[in-house]
């Protein structure tokens, strides 16, 4: 009985280590948001592939490459000490994470913008983020 | 007058368009369903892979599916961002008692009360 239990625990642990794409994708995005909200640029960048891209739903490129992310968010973290993203709801479909979020540029007490971000995670790193913003699209 | 304008705006709102098509889907009413979409609707598999184009082609896609009496879909969560409605949907192709649910995210882009673009985010079949 104890052996069975041990085997089950081992199995569960292995399952967690290997992870399925769904759990890994969720963990990666959760780490990105946590680092973003801590204004931890290194931690934020560590969740992204070197050739990460941020795009509109139509596929127009907004930001390309981790270096560009470093430059933009480095400035943003410095200029907006209250910048925070609040996740309202999260869906995970395979290796995709879809966040319904409030982005508050000047803290939660100031007006925030609702947007939806779709992350595609490959090899534990964010490869693309498609963002749906209020004025985007047709 | 203002109230009438407001009601008309609501009827044309992105949320109403998404809701109307979900109701028609669950009623398996092909005409009402197709009527929710623009004639030149574009349907994509995320990210941006054009799957089909046009209301007629879209309608044809659902003829077989709507024959399943148990067909049922719910919006588990709905976000509205500008002209877009982002639904986390759960679909039972053969009824909640007879089939496992499929979870997906559907993004509806609405133009003048009609859905002009649909983006599906589905789990890719494991290779």
mmCIF file of C-alpha atoms in Angstrom:
data_model
loop_
_atom_site.group_PDB
_atom_site.id
_atom_site.type_symbol
_atom_site.label_atom_id
_atom_site.label_comp_id
_atom_site.label_asym_id
_atom_site.label_seq_id
_atom_site.Cartn_x
_atom_site.Cartn_y
_atom_site.Cartn_z
ATOM 1 C CA UNK A 1 0.000 0.000 0.000
ATOM 2 C CA UNK A 2 2.770 2.399 0.957
ATOM 3 C CA UNK A 3 4.680 1.342 -2.147
ATOM 4 C CA UNK A 4 1.642 2.063 -4.240
ATOM 5 C CA UNK A 5 1.305 5.464 -2.607
ATOM 6 C CA UNK A 6 4.985 6.184 -3.175
ATOM 7 C CA UNK A 7 4.626 5.158 -6.795
ATOM 8 C CA UNK A 8 1.650 7.438 -7.190
ATOM 9 C CA UNK A 9 3.494 10.365 -5.623
ATOM 10 C CA UNK A 10 6.512 9.702 -7.815
ATOM 11 C CA UNK A 11 4.239 9.576 -10.830
ATOM 12 C CA UNK A 12 2.606 12.835 -9.836
ATOM 13 C CA UNK A 13 5.994 14.465 -9.317
ATOM 14 C CA UNK A 14 7.235 13.250 -12.693
ATOM 15 C CA UNK A 15 4.065 14.470 -14.283
ATOM 16 C CA UNK A 16 4.727 17.868 -12.771
ATOM 17 C CA UNK A 17 8.341 17.886 -13.882
ATOM 18 C CA UNK A 18 7.742 16.821 -17.428
ATOM 19 C CA UNK A 19 4.590 18.860 -17.443
ATOM 20 C CA UNK A 20 2.057 18.814 -20.196
ATOM 21 C CA UNK A 21 2.040 21.697 -22.662
ATOM 22 C CA UNK A 22 -0.985 23.153 -20.914
ATOM 23 C CA UNK A 23 0.617 23.393 -17.452
ATOM 24 C CA UNK A 24 3.934 24.603 -18.846
ATOM 25 C CA UNK A 25 2.232 27.306 -20.887
ATOM 26 C CA UNK A 26 0.239 28.451 -17.874
ATOM 27 C CA UNK A 27 3.340 28.516 -15.641
ATOM 28 C CA UNK A 28 5.345 30.513 -18.168
ATOM 29 C CA UNK A 29 2.661 33.165 -18.596
ATOM 30 C CA UNK A 30 2.026 33.359 -14.854
ATOM 31 C CA UNK A 31 5.770 33.991 -14.363
ATOM 32 C CA UNK A 32 5.721 36.696 -17.045
ATOM 33 C CA UNK A 33 2.816 38.530 -15.394
ATOM 34 C CA UNK A 34 4.377 38.182 -11.949
ATOM 35 C CA UNK A 35 7.672 39.639 -13.199
ATOM 36 C CA UNK A 36 5.811 42.368 -15.095
ATOM 37 C CA UNK A 37 3.947 43.422 -11.991
ATOM 38 C CA UNK A 38 7.130 43.334 -9.904
ATOM 39 C CA UNK A 39 8.792 45.492 -12.622
ATOM 40 C CA UNK A 40 11.453 42.790 -12.760
ATOM 41 C CA UNK A 41 12.784 43.289 -16.288
ATOM 42 C CA UNK A 42 15.218 40.350 -16.179
ATOM 43 C CA UNK A 43 12.500 38.020 -14.906
ATOM 44 C CA UNK A 44 10.079 39.312 -17.533
ATOM 45 C CA UNK A 45 12.558 38.784 -20.379
ATOM 46 C CA UNK A 46 13.462 35.325 -19.071
ATOM 47 C CA UNK A 47 9.955 34.113 -19.965
ATOM 48 C CA UNK A 48 10.368 35.035 -23.643
ATOM 49 C CA UNK A 49 12.076 33.540 -26.658
ATOM 50 C CA UNK A 50 14.824 35.648 -28.193
ATOM 51 C CA UNK A 51 12.719 36.132 -31.320
ATOM 52 C CA UNK A 52 9.490 36.765 -29.421
ATOM 53 C CA UNK A 53 6.959 38.939 -31.208
ATOM 54 C CA UNK A 54 3.946 40.913 -30.105
ATOM 55 C CA UNK A 55 1.280 41.237 -32.782
ATOM 56 C CA UNK A 56 -2.247 42.365 -33.473
ATOM 57 C CA UNK A 57 -4.908 39.744 -34.187
ATOM 58 C CA UNK A 58 -4.412 40.496 -37.896
ATOM 59 C CA UNK A 59 -0.733 39.657 -37.536
ATOM 60 C CA UNK A 60 0.713 43.167 -37.706
ATOM 61 C CA UNK A 61 3.943 43.204 -35.719
ATOM 62 C CA UNK A 62 3.975 45.601 -32.764
ATOM 63 C CA UNK A 63 7.217 44.554 -31.090
ATOM 64 C CA UNK A 64 9.829 42.157 -32.449
ATOM 65 C CA UNK A 65 12.596 40.517 -30.459
ATOM 66 C CA UNK A 66 13.511 40.270 -26.794
ATOM 67 C CA UNK A 67 15.901 43.220 -27.149
ATOM 68 C CA UNK A 68 13.045 45.447 -28.262
ATOM 69 C CA UNK A 69 10.940 44.228 -25.333
ATOM 70 C CA UNK A 70 13.848 45.051 -23.000
ATOM 71 C CA UNK A 71 14.096 48.565 -24.342
ATOM 72 C CA UNK A 72 10.378 49.338 -24.278
ATOM 73 C CA UNK A 73 9.548 47.732 -20.955
ATOM 74 C CA UNK A 74 12.735 48.987 -19.330
ATOM 75 C CA UNK A 75 11.541 52.496 -20.095
ATOM 76 C CA UNK A 76 7.961 51.717 -19.163
ATOM 77 C CA UNK A 77 8.863 50.232 -15.777
ATOM 78 C CA UNK A 78 11.009 53.307 -15.052
ATOM 79 C CA UNK A 79 8.389 55.840 -16.169
ATOM 80 C CA UNK A 80 5.337 54.196 -14.653
ATOM 81 C CA UNK A 81 6.019 53.003 -11.122
ATOM 82 C CA UNK A 82 2.358 52.018 -10.649
ATOM 83 C CA UNK A 83 2.076 50.001 -13.886
ATOM 84 C CA UNK A 84 0.252 46.771 -13.165
ATOM 85 C CA UNK A 85 -1.690 44.107 -15.077
ATOM 86 C CA UNK A 86 -4.599 42.483 -13.314
ATOM 87 C CA UNK A 87 -5.716 39.153 -14.741
ATOM 88 C CA UNK A 88 -9.503 38.931 -14.732
ATOM 89 C CA UNK A 89 -9.807 35.521 -16.302
ATOM 90 C CA UNK A 90 -7.455 32.989 -17.878
ATOM 91 C CA UNK A 91 -8.145 30.224 -20.363
ATOM 92 C CA UNK A 92 -5.557 27.636 -21.386
ATOM 93 C CA UNK A 93 -6.027 25.814 -24.703
ATOM 94 C CA UNK A 94 -3.122 23.474 -25.432
ATOM 95 C CA UNK A 95 0.030 25.595 -25.457
ATOM 96 C CA UNK A 96 -1.960 28.824 -25.712
ATOM 97 C CA UNK A 97 -2.895 31.034 -22.806
ATOM 98 C CA UNK A 98 -5.642 33.597 -23.255
ATOM 99 C CA UNK A 99 -5.780 36.317 -20.614
ATOM 100 C CA UNK A 100 -8.592 38.771 -20.099
ATOM 101 C CA UNK A 101 -6.741 41.528 -18.295
ATOM 102 C CA UNK A 102 -6.912 45.047 -17.012
ATOM 103 C CA UNK A 103 -3.787 47.022 -17.772
ATOM 104 C CA UNK A 104 -3.446 49.887 -15.329
ATOM 105 C CA UNK A 105 -0.756 52.315 -16.449
ATOM 106 C CA UNK A 106 -0.981 54.439 -13.311
ATOM 107 C CA UNK A 107 -2.182 51.980 -10.715
ATOM 108 C CA UNK A 108 -5.492 50.296 -10.042
ATOM 109 C CA UNK A 109 -7.033 53.493 -8.656
ATOM 110 C CA UNK A 110 -6.695 55.209 -12.042
ATOM 111 C CA UNK A 111 -8.539 54.313 -15.256
ATOM 112 C CA UNK A 112 -7.418 50.955 -16.645
ATOM 113 C CA UNK A 113 -7.672 49.472 -20.125
ATOM 114 C CA UNK A 114 -9.240 46.062 -20.683
ATOM 115 C CA UNK A 115 -7.450 43.928 -23.222
ATOM 116 C CA UNK A 116 -7.102 40.303 -24.198
ATOM 117 C CA UNK A 117 -3.679 38.749 -24.697
ATOM 118 C CA UNK A 118 -3.126 35.436 -26.457
ATOM 119 C CA UNK A 119 0.228 33.840 -25.654
ATOM 120 C CA UNK A 120 1.730 30.964 -27.602
ATOM 121 C CA UNK A 121 4.300 29.135 -25.485
ATOM 122 C CA UNK A 122 6.969 26.900 -26.972
ATOM 123 C CA UNK A 123 9.763 25.210 -24.999
ATOM 124 C CA UNK A 124 8.678 27.028 -21.835
ATOM 125 C CA UNK A 125 9.107 30.417 -23.509
ATOM 126 C CA UNK A 126 6.607 32.904 -24.858
ATOM 127 C CA UNK A 127 6.990 32.851 -28.624
ATOM 128 C CA UNK A 128 4.181 35.213 -29.586
ATOM 129 C CA UNK A 129 1.663 37.419 -27.880
ATOM 130 C CA UNK A 130 -1.327 38.587 -29.901
ATOM 131 C CA UNK A 131 -3.043 41.490 -28.244
ATOM 132 C CA UNK A 132 -6.622 42.651 -28.691
ATOM 133 C CA UNK A 133 -6.945 46.286 -27.652
ATOM 134 C CA UNK A 134 -10.003 48.549 -27.674
ATOM 135 C CA UNK A 135 -8.984 50.492 -30.763
ATOM 136 C CA UNK A 136 -7.396 47.637 -32.641
ATOM 137 C CA UNK A 137 -9.012 45.889 -35.566
ATOM 138 C CA UNK A 138 -11.802 46.951 -37.844
ATOM 139 C CA UNK B 1 -36.048 58.975 -28.886
ATOM 140 C CA UNK B 2 -32.796 58.687 -27.025
ATOM 141 C CA UNK B 3 -34.018 55.455 -25.520
ATOM 142 C CA UNK B 4 -34.884 54.119 -28.975
ATOM 143 C CA UNK B 5 -31.406 54.958 -30.244
ATOM 144 C CA UNK B 6 -29.881 53.315 -27.225
ATOM 145 C CA UNK B 7 -31.915 50.135 -27.704
ATOM 146 C CA UNK B 8 -30.950 50.025 -31.376
ATOM 147 C CA UNK B 9 -27.298 50.427 -30.436
ATOM 148 C CA UNK B 10 -27.572 47.613 -27.945
ATOM 149 C CA UNK B 11 -29.202 45.337 -30.516
ATOM 150 C CA UNK B 12 -26.280 46.045 -32.815
ATOM 151 C CA UNK B 13 -23.655 45.690 -30.125
ATOM 152 C CA UNK B 14 -20.840 43.163 -30.473
ATOM 153 C CA UNK B 15 -22.099 41.329 -27.370
ATOM 154 C CA UNK B 16 -25.601 40.964 -28.815
ATOM 155 C CA UNK B 17 -24.254 39.648 -32.117
ATOM 156 C CA UNK B 18 -22.217 37.006 -30.288
ATOM 157 C CA UNK B 19 -25.159 36.092 -28.083
ATOM 158 C CA UNK B 20 -27.590 35.823 -31.013
ATOM 159 C CA UNK B 21 -25.335 33.394 -32.836
ATOM 160 C CA UNK B 22 -24.871 31.296 -29.686
ATOM 161 C CA UNK B 23 -28.652 31.092 -29.215
ATOM 162 C CA UNK B 24 -29.142 30.134 -32.879
ATOM 163 C CA UNK B 25 -26.360 27.538 -32.536
ATOM 164 C CA UNK B 26 -28.064 25.943 -29.558
ATOM 165 C CA UNK B 27 -31.438 26.070 -31.325
ATOM 166 C CA UNK B 28 -29.673 24.462 -34.320
ATOM 167 C CA UNK B 29 -31.414 27.070 -36.438
ATOM 168 C CA UNK B 30 -29.176 27.270 -39.496
ATOM 169 C CA UNK B 31 -30.910 30.302 -41.042
ATOM 170 C CA UNK B 32 -30.842 32.347 -37.833
ATOM 171 C CA UNK B 33 -27.245 31.261 -37.277
ATOM 172 C CA UNK B 34 -26.054 32.239 -40.764
ATOM 173 C CA UNK B 35 -27.911 35.556 -40.475
ATOM 174 C CA UNK B 36 -25.573 36.589 -37.659
ATOM 175 C CA UNK B 37 -22.602 36.659 -40.030
ATOM 176 C CA UNK B 38 -21.585 39.172 -42.687
ATOM 177 C CA UNK B 39 -21.805 37.936 -46.253
ATOM 178 C CA UNK B 40 -18.029 38.180 -46.603
ATOM 179 C CA UNK B 41 -17.214 36.754 -43.152
ATOM 180 C CA UNK B 42 -13.678 35.428 -42.791
ATOM 181 C CA UNK B 43 -12.983 32.492 -40.526
ATOM 182 C CA UNK B 44 -9.473 31.891 -39.206
ATOM 183 C CA UNK B 45 -7.705 29.279 -37.155
ATOM 184 C CA UNK B 46 -5.462 31.252 -34.846
ATOM 185 C CA UNK B 47 -2.947 32.579 -35.681
ATOM 186 C CA UNK B 48 -4.349 33.988 -38.876
ATOM 187 C CA UNK B 49 -4.759 30.842 -40.976
ATOM 188 C CA UNK B 50 -7.741 31.504 -43.230
ATOM 189 C CA UNK B 51 -10.024 28.506 -42.946
ATOM 190 C CA UNK B 52 -13.014 29.641 -44.929
ATOM 191 C CA UNK B 53 -14.624 32.705 -46.352
ATOM 192 C CA UNK B 54 -18.201 33.781 -46.925
ATOM 193 C CA UNK B 55 -21.501 33.243 -45.162
ATOM 194 C CA UNK B 56 -22.555 30.421 -47.513
ATOM 195 C CA UNK B 57 -19.373 28.432 -46.946
ATOM 196 C CA UNK B 58 -19.715 28.969 -43.206
ATOM 197 C CA UNK B 59 -23.340 27.873 -43.250
ATOM 198 C CA UNK B 60 -22.438 24.748 -45.229
ATOM 199 C CA UNK B 61 -19.879 23.862 -42.565
ATOM 200 C CA UNK B 62 -22.604 23.574 -39.931
ATOM 201 C CA UNK B 63 -25.280 21.627 -41.840
ATOM 202 C CA UNK B 64 -24.048 18.261 -40.575
ATOM 203 C CA UNK B 65 -23.258 19.445 -37.062
ATOM 204 C CA UNK B 66 -26.717 20.918 -36.555
ATOM 205 C CA UNK B 67 -28.231 17.465 -37.152
ATOM 206 C CA UNK B 68 -26.929 16.383 -33.741
ATOM 207 C CA UNK B 69 -29.862 16.814 -31.379
ATOM 208 C CA UNK B 70 -27.670 17.067 -28.302
ATOM 209 C CA UNK B 71 -25.458 19.820 -29.696
ATOM 210 C CA UNK B 72 -24.940 22.398 -26.994
ATOM 211 C CA UNK B 73 -22.523 25.256 -26.370
ATOM 212 C CA UNK B 74 -22.083 27.677 -23.503
ATOM 213 C CA UNK B 75 -19.944 30.765 -23.044
ATOM 214 C CA UNK B 76 -17.963 30.065 -19.876
ATOM 215 C CA UNK B 77 -16.521 33.564 -19.956
ATOM 216 C CA UNK B 78 -17.008 36.519 -22.270
ATOM 217 C CA UNK B 79 -14.743 39.540 -22.646
ATOM 218 C CA UNK B 80 -15.722 42.509 -24.784
ATOM 219 C CA UNK B 81 -12.928 44.674 -26.155
ATOM 220 C CA UNK B 82 -14.066 47.368 -28.571
ATOM 221 C CA UNK B 83 -15.673 45.694 -31.586
ATOM 222 C CA UNK B 84 -14.512 42.261 -30.463
ATOM 223 C CA UNK B 85 -16.077 39.608 -28.304
ATOM 224 C CA UNK B 86 -13.752 36.964 -26.888
ATOM 225 C CA UNK B 87 -15.595 33.886 -25.670
ATOM 226 C CA UNK B 88 -14.258 30.932 -23.759
ATOM 227 C CA UNK B 89 -16.745 28.365 -25.045
ATOM 228 C CA UNK B 90 -17.540 24.804 -24.070
ATOM 229 C CA UNK B 91 -19.219 22.626 -26.678
ATOM 230 C CA UNK B 92 -20.826 19.221 -26.383
ATOM 231 C CA UNK B 93 -21.208 17.824 -29.888
ATOM 232 C CA UNK B 94 -23.558 15.090 -28.763
ATOM 233 C CA UNK B 95 -25.036 16.495 -25.572
ATOM 234 C CA UNK B 96 -23.602 16.872 -22.072
ATOM 235 C CA UNK B 97 -24.617 13.313 -21.141
ATOM 236 C CA UNK B 98 -23.207 11.639 -24.238
ATOM 237 C CA UNK B 99 -20.001 13.427 -25.117
ATOM 238 C CA UNK B 100 -17.008 15.055 -23.473
ATOM 239 C CA UNK B 101 -16.918 18.827 -23.724
ATOM 240 C CA UNK B 102 -14.514 20.612 -26.020
ATOM 241 C CA UNK B 103 -13.110 23.897 -24.735
ATOM 242 C CA UNK B 104 -12.108 26.568 -27.180
ATOM 243 C CA UNK B 105 -11.748 30.305 -27.461
ATOM 244 C CA UNK B 106 -13.587 32.141 -30.204
ATOM 245 C CA UNK B 107 -12.964 35.773 -31.111
ATOM 246 C CA UNK B 108 -15.825 37.481 -32.927
ATOM 247 C CA UNK B 109 -15.173 40.763 -34.713
ATOM 248 C CA UNK B 110 -18.444 42.616 -35.210
ATOM 249 C CA UNK B 111 -19.189 45.226 -37.843
ATOM 250 C CA UNK B 112 -22.605 46.913 -37.941
ATOM 251 C CA UNK B 113 -24.208 44.181 -35.886
ATOM 252 C CA UNK B 114 -22.869 41.331 -38.029
ATOM 253 C CA UNK B 115 -19.919 39.076 -37.316
ATOM 254 C CA UNK B 116 -17.339 39.903 -39.986
ATOM 255 C CA UNK B 117 -14.462 37.811 -38.694
ATOM 256 C CA UNK B 118 -14.134 34.716 -36.526
ATOM 257 C CA UNK B 119 -10.877 33.474 -35.007
ATOM 258 C CA UNK B 120 -10.870 30.019 -33.444
ATOM 259 C CA UNK B 121 -8.310 28.963 -30.860
ATOM 260 C CA UNK B 122 -8.563 25.214 -30.554
ATOM 261 C CA UNK B 123 -6.276 22.576 -29.181
ATOM 262 C CA UNK B 124 -4.147 21.311 -32.004
ATOM 263 C CA UNK B 125 -4.403 17.594 -32.556
ATOM 264 C CA UNK B 126 -1.350 16.098 -30.870
ATOM 265 C CA UNK B 127 1.120 14.995 -33.506
#
